[in-house]
Coordinates of C-alpha atoms and ligand atoms in Angstrom, one line a residue:
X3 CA 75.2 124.0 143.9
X4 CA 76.4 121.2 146.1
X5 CA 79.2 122.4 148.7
X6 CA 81.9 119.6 148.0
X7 CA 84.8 119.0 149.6
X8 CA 86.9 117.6 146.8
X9 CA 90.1 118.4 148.2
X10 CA 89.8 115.6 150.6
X11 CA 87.1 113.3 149.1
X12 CA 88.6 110.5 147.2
X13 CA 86.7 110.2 144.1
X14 CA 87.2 107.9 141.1
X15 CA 85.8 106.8 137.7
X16 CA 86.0 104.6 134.9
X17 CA 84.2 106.0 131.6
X18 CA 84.0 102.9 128.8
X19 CA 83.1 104.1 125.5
X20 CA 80.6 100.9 124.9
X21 CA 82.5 100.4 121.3
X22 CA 83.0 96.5 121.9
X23 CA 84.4 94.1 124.6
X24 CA 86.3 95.5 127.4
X25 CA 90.1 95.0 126.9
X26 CA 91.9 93.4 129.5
X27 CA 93.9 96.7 129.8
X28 CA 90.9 98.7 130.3
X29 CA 89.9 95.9 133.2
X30 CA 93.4 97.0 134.9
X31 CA 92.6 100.4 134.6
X32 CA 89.6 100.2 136.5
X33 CA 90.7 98.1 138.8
X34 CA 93.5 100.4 139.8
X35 CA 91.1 103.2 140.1
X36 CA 88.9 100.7 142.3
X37 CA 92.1 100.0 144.3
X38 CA 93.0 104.2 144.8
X39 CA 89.7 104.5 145.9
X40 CA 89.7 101.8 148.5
X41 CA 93.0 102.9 149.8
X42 CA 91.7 106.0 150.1
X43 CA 88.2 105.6 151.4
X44 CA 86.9 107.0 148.4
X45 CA 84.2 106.4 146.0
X46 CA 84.1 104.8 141.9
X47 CA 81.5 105.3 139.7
X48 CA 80.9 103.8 136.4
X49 CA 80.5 106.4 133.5
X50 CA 79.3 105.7 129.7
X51 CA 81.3 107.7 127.2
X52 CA 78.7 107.3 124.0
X53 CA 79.2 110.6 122.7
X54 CA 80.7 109.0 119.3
X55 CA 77.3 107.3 118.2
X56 CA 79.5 106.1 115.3
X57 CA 81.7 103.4 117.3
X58 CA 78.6 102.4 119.3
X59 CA 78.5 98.5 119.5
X60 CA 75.1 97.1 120.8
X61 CA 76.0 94.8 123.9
X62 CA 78.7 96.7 124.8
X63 CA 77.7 98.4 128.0
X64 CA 76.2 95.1 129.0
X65 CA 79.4 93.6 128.9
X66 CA 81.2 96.0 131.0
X67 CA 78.4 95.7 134.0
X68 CA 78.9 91.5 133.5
X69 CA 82.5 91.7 133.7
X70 CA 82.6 93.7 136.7
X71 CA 80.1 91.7 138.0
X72 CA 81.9 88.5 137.3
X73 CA 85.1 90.3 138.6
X74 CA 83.4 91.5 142.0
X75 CA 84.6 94.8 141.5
X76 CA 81.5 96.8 143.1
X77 CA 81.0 100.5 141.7
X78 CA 79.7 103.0 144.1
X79 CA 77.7 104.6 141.3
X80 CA 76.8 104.1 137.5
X81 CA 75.4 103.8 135.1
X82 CA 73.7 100.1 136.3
X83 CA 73.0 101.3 140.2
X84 CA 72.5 105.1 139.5
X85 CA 73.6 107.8 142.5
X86 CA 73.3 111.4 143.1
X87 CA 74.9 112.4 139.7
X88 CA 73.0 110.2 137.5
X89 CA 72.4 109.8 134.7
X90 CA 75.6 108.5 134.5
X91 CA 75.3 108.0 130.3
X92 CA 76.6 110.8 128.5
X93 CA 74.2 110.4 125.4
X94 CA 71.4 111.1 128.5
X95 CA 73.1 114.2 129.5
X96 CA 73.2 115.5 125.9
X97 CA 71.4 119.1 126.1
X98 CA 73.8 119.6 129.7
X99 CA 77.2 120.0 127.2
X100 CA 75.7 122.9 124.9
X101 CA 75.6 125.5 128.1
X102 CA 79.1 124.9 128.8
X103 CA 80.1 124.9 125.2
X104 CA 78.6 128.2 125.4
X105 CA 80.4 129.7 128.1
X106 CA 83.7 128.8 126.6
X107 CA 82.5 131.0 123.7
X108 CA 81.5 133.5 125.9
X109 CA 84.4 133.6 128.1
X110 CA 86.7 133.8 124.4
X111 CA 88.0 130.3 125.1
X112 CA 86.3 128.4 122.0
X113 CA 84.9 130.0 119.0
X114 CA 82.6 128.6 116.3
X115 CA 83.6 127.0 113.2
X116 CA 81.9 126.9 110.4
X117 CA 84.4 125.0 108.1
X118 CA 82.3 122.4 105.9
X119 CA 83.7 118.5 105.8
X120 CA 84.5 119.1 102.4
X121 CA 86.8 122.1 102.6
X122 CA 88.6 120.8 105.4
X123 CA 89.2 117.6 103.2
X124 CA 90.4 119.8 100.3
X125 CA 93.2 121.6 102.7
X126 CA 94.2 118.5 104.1
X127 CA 95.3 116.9 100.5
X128 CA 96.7 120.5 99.2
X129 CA 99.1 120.0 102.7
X130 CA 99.6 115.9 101.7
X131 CA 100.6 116.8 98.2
X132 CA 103.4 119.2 99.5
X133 CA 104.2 116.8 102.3
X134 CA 102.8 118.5 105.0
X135 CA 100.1 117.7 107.6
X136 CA 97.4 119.6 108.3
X137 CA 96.8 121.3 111.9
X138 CA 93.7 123.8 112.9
X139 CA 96.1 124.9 115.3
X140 CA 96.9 128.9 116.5
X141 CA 98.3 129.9 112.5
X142 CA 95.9 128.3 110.0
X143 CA 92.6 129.4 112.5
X144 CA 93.7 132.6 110.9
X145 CA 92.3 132.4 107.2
X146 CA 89.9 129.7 108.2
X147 CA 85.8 129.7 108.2
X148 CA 85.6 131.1 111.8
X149 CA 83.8 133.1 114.2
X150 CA 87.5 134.5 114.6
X151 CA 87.8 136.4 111.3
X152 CA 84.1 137.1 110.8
X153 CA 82.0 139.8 112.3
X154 CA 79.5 138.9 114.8
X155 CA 76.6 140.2 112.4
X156 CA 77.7 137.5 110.2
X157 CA 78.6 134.7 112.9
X158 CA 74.9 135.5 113.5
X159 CA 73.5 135.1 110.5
X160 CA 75.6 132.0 109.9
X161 CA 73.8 130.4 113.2
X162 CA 69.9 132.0 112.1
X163 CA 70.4 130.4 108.6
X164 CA 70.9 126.8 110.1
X165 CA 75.2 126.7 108.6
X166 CA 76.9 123.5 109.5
X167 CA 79.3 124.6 112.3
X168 CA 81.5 122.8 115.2
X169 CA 82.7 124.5 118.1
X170 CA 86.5 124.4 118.5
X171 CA 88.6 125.2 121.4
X172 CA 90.9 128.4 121.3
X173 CA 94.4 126.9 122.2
X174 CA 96.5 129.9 123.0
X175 CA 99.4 130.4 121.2
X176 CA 102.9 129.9 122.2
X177 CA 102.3 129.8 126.0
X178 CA 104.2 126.7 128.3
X179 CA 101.5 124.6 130.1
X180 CA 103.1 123.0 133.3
X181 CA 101.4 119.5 134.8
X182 CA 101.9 117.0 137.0
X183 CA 101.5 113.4 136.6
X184 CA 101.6 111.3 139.6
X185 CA 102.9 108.6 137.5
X186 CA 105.1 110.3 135.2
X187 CA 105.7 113.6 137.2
X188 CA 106.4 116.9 135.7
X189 CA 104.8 117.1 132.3
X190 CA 106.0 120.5 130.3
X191 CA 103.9 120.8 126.6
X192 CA 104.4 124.1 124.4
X193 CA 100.8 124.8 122.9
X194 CA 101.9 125.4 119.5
X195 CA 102.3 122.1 118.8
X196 CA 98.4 121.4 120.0
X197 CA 95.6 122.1 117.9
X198 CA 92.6 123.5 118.2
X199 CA 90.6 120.6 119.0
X200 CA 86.4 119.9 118.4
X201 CA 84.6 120.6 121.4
X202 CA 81.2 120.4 120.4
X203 CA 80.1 118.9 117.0
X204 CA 78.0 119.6 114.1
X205 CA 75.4 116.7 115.0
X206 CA 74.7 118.5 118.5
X207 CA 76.8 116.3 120.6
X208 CA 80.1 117.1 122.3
X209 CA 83.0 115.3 121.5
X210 CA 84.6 113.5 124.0
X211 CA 87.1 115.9 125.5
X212 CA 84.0 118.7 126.2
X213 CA 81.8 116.2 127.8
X214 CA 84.4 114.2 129.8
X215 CA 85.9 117.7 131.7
X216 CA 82.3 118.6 132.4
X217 CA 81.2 115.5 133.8
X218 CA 84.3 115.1 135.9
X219 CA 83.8 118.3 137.1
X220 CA 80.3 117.6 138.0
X221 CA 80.8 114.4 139.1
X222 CA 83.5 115.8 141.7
X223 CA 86.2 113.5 140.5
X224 CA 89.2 114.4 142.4
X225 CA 91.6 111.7 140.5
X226 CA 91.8 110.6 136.8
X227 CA 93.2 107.3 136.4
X228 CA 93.5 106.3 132.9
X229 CA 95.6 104.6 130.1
X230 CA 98.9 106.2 128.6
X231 CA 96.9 106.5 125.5
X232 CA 94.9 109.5 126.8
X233 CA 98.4 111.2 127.9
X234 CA 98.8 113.4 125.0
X235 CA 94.8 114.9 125.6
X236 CA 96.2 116.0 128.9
X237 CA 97.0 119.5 128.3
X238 CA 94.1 120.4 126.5
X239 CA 92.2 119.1 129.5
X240 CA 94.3 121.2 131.9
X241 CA 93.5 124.5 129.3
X242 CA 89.7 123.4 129.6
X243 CA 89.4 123.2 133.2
X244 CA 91.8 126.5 133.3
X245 CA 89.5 128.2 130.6
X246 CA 86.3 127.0 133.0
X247 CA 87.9 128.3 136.1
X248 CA 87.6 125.0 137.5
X249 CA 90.2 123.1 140.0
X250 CA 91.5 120.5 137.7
X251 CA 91.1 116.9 139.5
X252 CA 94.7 115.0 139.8
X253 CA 95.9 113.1 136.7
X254 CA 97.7 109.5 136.7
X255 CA 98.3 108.0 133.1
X256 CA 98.9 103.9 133.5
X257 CA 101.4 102.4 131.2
X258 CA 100.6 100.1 128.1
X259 CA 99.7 96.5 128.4
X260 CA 102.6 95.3 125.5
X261 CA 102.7 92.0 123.8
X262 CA 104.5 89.2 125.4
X263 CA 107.4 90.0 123.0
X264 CA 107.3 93.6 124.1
X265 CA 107.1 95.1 120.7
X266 CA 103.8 97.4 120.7
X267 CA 100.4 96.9 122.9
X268 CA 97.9 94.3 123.2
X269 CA 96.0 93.5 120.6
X270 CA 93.3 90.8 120.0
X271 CA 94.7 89.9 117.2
X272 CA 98.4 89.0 119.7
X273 CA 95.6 87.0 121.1
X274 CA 94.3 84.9 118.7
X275 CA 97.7 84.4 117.5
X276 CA 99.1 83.1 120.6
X277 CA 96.2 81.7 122.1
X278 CA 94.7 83.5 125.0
X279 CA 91.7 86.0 125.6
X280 CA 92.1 89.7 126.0
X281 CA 88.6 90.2 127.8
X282 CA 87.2 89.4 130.4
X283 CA 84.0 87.5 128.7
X284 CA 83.8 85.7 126.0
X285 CA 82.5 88.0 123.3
X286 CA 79.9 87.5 120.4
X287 CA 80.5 90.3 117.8
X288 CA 76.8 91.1 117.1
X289 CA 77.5 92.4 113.4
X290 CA 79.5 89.5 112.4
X291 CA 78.8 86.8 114.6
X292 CA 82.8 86.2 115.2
X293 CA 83.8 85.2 119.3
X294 CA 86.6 86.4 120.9
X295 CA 87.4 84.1 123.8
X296 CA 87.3 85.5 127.8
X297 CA 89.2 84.6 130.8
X298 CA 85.9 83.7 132.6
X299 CA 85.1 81.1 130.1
X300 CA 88.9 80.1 129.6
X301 CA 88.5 79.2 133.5
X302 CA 90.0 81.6 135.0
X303 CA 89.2 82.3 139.1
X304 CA 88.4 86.2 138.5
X305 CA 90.5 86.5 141.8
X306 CA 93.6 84.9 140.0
X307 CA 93.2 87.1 136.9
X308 CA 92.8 90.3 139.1
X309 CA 96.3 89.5 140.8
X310 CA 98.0 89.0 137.7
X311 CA 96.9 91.9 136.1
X312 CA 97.3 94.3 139.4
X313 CA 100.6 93.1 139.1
X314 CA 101.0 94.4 135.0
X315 CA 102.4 97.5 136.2
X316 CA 102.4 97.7 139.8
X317 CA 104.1 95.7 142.7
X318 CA 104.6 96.7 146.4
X319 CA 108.8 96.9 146.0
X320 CA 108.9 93.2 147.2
X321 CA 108.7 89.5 145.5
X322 CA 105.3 88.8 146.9
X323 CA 103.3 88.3 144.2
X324 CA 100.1 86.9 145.5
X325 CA 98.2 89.3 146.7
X326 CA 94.1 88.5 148.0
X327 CA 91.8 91.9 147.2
X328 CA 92.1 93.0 150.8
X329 CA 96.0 92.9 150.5
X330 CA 95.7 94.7 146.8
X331 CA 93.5 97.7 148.6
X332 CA 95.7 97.9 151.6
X333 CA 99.3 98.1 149.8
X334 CA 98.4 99.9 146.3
X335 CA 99.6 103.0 145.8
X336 CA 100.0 105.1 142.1
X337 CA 103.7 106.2 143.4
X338 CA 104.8 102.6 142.6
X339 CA 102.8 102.1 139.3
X340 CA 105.8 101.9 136.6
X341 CA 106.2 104.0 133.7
X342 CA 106.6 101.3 130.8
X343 CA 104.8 99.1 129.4
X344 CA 104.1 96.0 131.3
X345 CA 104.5 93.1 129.1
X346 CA 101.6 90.4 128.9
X347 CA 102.2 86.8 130.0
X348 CA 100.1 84.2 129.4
X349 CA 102.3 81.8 131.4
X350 CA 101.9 83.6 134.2
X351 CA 98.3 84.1 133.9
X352 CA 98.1 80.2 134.3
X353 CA 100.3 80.3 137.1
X354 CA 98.2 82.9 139.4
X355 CA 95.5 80.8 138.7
X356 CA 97.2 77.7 140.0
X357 CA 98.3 79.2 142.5
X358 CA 94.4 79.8 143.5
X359 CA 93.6 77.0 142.9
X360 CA 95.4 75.2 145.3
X361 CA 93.9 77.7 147.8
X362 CA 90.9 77.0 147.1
X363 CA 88.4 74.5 148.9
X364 CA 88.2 71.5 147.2
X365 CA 84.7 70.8 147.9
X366 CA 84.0 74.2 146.3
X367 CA 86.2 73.1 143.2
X368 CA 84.5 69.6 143.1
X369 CA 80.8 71.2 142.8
X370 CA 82.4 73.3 139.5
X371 CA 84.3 70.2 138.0
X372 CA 80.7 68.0 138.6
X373 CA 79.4 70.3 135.8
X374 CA 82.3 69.9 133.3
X375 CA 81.7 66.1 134.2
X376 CA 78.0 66.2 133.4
X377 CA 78.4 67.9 130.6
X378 CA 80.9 65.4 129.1
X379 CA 78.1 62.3 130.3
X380 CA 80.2 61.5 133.5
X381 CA 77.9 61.3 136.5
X382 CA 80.6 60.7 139.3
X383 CA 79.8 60.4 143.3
X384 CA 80.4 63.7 144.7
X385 CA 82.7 62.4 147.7
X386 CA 85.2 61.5 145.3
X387 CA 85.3 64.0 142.8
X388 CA 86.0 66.0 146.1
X389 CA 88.9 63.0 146.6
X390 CA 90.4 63.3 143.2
X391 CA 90.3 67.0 143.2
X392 CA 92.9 66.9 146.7
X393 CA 95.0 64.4 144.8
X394 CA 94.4 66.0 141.4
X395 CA 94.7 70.2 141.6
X396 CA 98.6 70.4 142.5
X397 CA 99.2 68.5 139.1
X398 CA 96.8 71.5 136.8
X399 CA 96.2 74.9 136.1
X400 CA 92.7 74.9 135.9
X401 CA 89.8 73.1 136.7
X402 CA 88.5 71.6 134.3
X403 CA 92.1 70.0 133.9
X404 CA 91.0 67.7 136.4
X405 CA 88.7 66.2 133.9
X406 CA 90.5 67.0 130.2
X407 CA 94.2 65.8 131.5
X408 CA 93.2 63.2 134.0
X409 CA 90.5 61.5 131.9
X410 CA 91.3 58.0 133.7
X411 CA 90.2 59.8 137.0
X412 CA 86.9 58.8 135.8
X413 CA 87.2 56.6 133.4
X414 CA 88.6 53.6 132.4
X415 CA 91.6 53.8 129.6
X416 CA 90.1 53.5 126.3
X417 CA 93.7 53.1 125.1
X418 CA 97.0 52.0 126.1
X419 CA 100.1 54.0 125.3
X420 CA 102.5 52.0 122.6
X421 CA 105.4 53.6 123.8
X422 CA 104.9 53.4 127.6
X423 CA 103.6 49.5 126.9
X424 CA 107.2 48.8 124.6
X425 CA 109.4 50.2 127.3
X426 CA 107.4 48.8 130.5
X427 CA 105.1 45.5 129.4
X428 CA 107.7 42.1 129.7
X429 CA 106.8 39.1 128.5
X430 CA 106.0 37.5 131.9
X431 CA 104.1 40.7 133.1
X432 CA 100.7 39.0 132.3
X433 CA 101.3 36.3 134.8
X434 CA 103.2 38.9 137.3
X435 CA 100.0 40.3 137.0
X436 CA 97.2 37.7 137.6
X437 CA 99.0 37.1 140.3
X438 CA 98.7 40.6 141.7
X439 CA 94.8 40.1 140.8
X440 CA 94.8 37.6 143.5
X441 CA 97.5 39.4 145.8
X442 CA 94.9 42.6 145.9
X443 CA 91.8 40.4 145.8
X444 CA 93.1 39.0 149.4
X445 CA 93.6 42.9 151.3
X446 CA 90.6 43.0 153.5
X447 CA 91.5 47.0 154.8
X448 CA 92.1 48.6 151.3
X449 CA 94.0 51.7 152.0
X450 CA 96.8 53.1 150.0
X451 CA 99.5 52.1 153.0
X452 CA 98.5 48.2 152.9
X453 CA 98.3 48.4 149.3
X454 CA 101.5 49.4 148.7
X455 CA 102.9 47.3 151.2
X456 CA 101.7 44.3 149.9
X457 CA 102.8 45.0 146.5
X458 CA 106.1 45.9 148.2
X459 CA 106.3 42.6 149.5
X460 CA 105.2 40.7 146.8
X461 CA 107.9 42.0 144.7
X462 CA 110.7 41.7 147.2
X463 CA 110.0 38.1 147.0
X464 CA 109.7 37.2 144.0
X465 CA 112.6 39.5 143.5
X466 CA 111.2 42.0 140.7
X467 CA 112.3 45.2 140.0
X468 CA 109.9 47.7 141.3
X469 CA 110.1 50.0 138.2
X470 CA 108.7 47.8 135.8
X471 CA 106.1 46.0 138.3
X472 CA 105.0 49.3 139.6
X473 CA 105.3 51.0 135.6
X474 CA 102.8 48.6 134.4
X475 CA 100.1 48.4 137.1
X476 CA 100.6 52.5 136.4
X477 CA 99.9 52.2 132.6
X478 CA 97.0 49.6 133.0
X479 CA 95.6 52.4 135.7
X480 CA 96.4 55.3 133.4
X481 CA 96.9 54.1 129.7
X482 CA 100.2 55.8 130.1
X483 CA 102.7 56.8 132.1
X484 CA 101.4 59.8 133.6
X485 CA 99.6 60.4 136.8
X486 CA 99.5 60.4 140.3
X487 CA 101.4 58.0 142.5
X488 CA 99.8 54.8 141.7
X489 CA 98.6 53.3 145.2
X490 CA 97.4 57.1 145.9
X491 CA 95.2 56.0 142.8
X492 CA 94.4 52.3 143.5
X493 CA 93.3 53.6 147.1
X494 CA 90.8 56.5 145.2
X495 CA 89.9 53.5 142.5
X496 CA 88.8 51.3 145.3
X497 CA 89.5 47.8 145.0
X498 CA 87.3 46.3 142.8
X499 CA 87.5 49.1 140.2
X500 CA 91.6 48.4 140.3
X501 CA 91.5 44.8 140.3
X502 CA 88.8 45.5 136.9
X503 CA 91.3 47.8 135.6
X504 CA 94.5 44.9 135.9
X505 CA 92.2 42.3 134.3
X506 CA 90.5 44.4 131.4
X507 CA 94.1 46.0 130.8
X508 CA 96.4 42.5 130.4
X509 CA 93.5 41.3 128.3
X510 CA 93.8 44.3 126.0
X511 CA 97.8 44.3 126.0
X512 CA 98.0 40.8 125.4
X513 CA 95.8 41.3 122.7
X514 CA 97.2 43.9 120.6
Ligands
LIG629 N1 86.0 107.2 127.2 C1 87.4 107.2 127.3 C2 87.8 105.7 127.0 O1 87.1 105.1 126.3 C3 87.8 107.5 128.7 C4 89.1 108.2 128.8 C5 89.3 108.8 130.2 O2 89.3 108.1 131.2 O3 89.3 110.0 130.3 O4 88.8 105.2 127.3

């Protein structure tokens, strides 16, 4: 037996049950274990939960090791990279549960049931018909099918004769279990309103609440950081590390991810209502075929989604909201992890990742955006994607807005806005603007100063007014009204590309 010294060994895990995609709430709860454990100087390891081989999703555990990939959230052990507790899959640590299932029977802490599916079904619609729920709790163990009111002859002979049995955990009666949170602090639970829970099931696998106490045990996990969900397991988790003998690790439950309307949590289906993923990766269901969109496909920078969701429950007590990974590690801490839910916004979500964006180097955006322009049959000179992209990335969210929103970056207008043309396009514009043709044609040093500056001049004396001269060179650049500032543009353009654009433009205009 290993000589550990948990008390002052940070030690951390996630444990996915590979039933589907990874909710973007499960991503935040890892990475606030990933963030303790940095803190901390401690470790994080990646477990499996597949215990329930009914809610196992081929794909699943795949997913998780992509997504953390993608996310650059490094484990220290798992499942994917092994370690010294491996194997780090439940379902391949199946025969380790039964011994411990045993001692829990042996120590008068669990006792086998032999209750068949059927009769438990039976008592739980006598209870619904007189309005009453069913609990195998402390009373109705009493004058149920269990080791406890048989003789161990006849336990025995159950066993020898192959009966269908589950093991079941002995929940004392009336006694007051005391437990701390960190989050939520002092947590007081009577055990009479628990019940006796499954420990180790009929099919020879332990349920989930046997084989996650044993492996965090083993394991040497000194904190448990996990969603609110699991709160109410808590005290049967305390009794089983009590009914072990073992030092329980520390517990932290994180609060809900809610809707962005606050009423209940997260669902996918909030997210194909409203229009934004709630995983990580874009997800192929492998039964049905249906997707379910991801934040790495939507374009998210994995560092922007990280900081908006380290901020869906946690903040350091000041407005900063952007916060790089090395600034996340060094100010997290669980004491300032809220209790309530932390409402979803997909506004915001944009706006982290603008703000990165504009961090970012532009040469680095320029090499992405060249693919979404390939891929749309734009082969552009990589110099001045990396020109647009400076001009361009203050104006987006994302990058591959540079493309979809600012088309005639690229491209010539295919169109030219009615509206903008009605409001902006006089009938002497066509000759105001052959004569900028030839006012442009003349700039030897194109630049967008002496661009401007002759235009500036040119409509000072003819005396024009600058809104509509300027508005119309803007809509034959454009097609609209949008954009940049338009001698930022011409400059980009270069000048026979926005002398082209004039001419092809007024033809067009004049032609509708
Ligand atoms: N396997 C559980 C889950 O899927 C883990 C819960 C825990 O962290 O204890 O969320």
């Amino acid at each position: 037996m290993k000589n550990f010294n948990k008390m002052n060994k940070v030690r951390v895990r996630f444990a996915p049950s590979p039933t589907g995609p990874l909710h973007i709430g499960g991503v935040r709860t890892a990475l606030y274990n990933y963030l303790f454990a940095k803190k901390n100087g401690g470790e994080m390891l990646l477990r499996i939960e597949d215990t329930d081989q009914t809610r196992f999703v081929p794909g699943a555990e795949k997913y998780i090791i992509e997504a953390f990939h993608w996310l650059n959230i490094p484990f220290d052990e798992g499942v994917h990279i092994g370690g010294p507790f491996a194997p780090y899959k439940q379902s391949e640590r199946k025969d380790l549960y039964w011994k411990y299932a045993k001692m829990l029977i042996d120590n008068g802490n669990a006792y086998y049931a032999f209750d068949t599916p059927e009769a438990l079904d039976e008592m739980r619609k006598s209870c619904e018909a007189n309005k009453q729920t069913f609990i195998y709790n402390s009373i109705t163990r009493k004058t149920l099918n269990n080791a406890l009111n048989l003789s161990a002859e006849e336990v025995q002979q159950k066993l020898d004769s192959g009966s269908h049995f589950v093991i079941r955990f002995k929940m004392p009666e009336n006694k007051t279990i005391e437990m701390h949170d960190i989050i939520r602090g002092q947590v007081t639970v009577n055990t009479d309103t628990l019940d006796d829970k499954v420990l180790f099931k009929s099919d020879g696998m332990p349920t989930y609440h046997l084989a996650n106490i044993v492996d965090d045990h083993l394991m040497e996990i000194s904190h448990v950081i996990r969603g609110e969900e699991w709160l109410p397991s808590m005290p049967l988790h305390i009794m089983l590390y009590e009914a072990f003998g073992w030092e329980a690790p520390q517990f932290a439950h994180l609060p809900l991810l809610l809707r962005p309307d606050g009423n209940g949590k997260l669902s996918k289906r909030d997210g194909d209502r409203l229009g934004f993923p709630v995983f990580p990766l874009r997800w192929v269901d492998p039964k049905t075929g249906e997707t379910a969109r991801g934040y790495r496909e939507d374009d998210y920078f994995p560092e922007a989604f990280i900081n908006m969701l380290a901020l869906l429950g946690w903040n350091d007590g000041t407005e900063q909201e952007i916060f790089p990974m090395e600034e996340l590690i060094e100010k997290f801490s669980l004491e300032r992890v809220g209790k309530s839910g932390a409402k979803f916004n997909v506004e915001k979500a944009k706006w982290f990742n603008h703000k990165y964006l504009q961090q970012k180097d532009n040469a680095e955006i320029a090499k992405s955006l060249m693919l979404t322009l390939h891929e749309n049959g734009v082969e552009a000179d990589a110099q001045y994607v990396e020109k647009v992209v400076a001009v361009m990335k203050e104006r987006v969210n994302f990058t591959h807005e540079i493309w979809t929103e600012c088309r005639y970056m690229f491209q010539r207008p295919e169109s030219y806005d009615p509206q903008s043309v009605k409001k902006r396009w006089k009938e002497d514009t066509p000759q105001v603007m052959e004569n900028i043709v030839q006012l442009l044609t003349d700039i030897s040093n194109w630049k967008n100063q002496t661009v401007h500056d002759a235009l500036m001049n040119y409509i000072q004396e003819h005396e024009l007014s600058v809104g509509q001269v300027m508005n119309s060179l803007r809509i034959l650049m454009v097609g609209s009204s949008s954009g940049p500032d338009l001698t930022t543009m011409m400059d980009l353009f270069g000048k026979e590309e926005t002398i082209e654009r004039i001419k092809i433009g007024t033809q067009s205009i004049v032609n509708l």
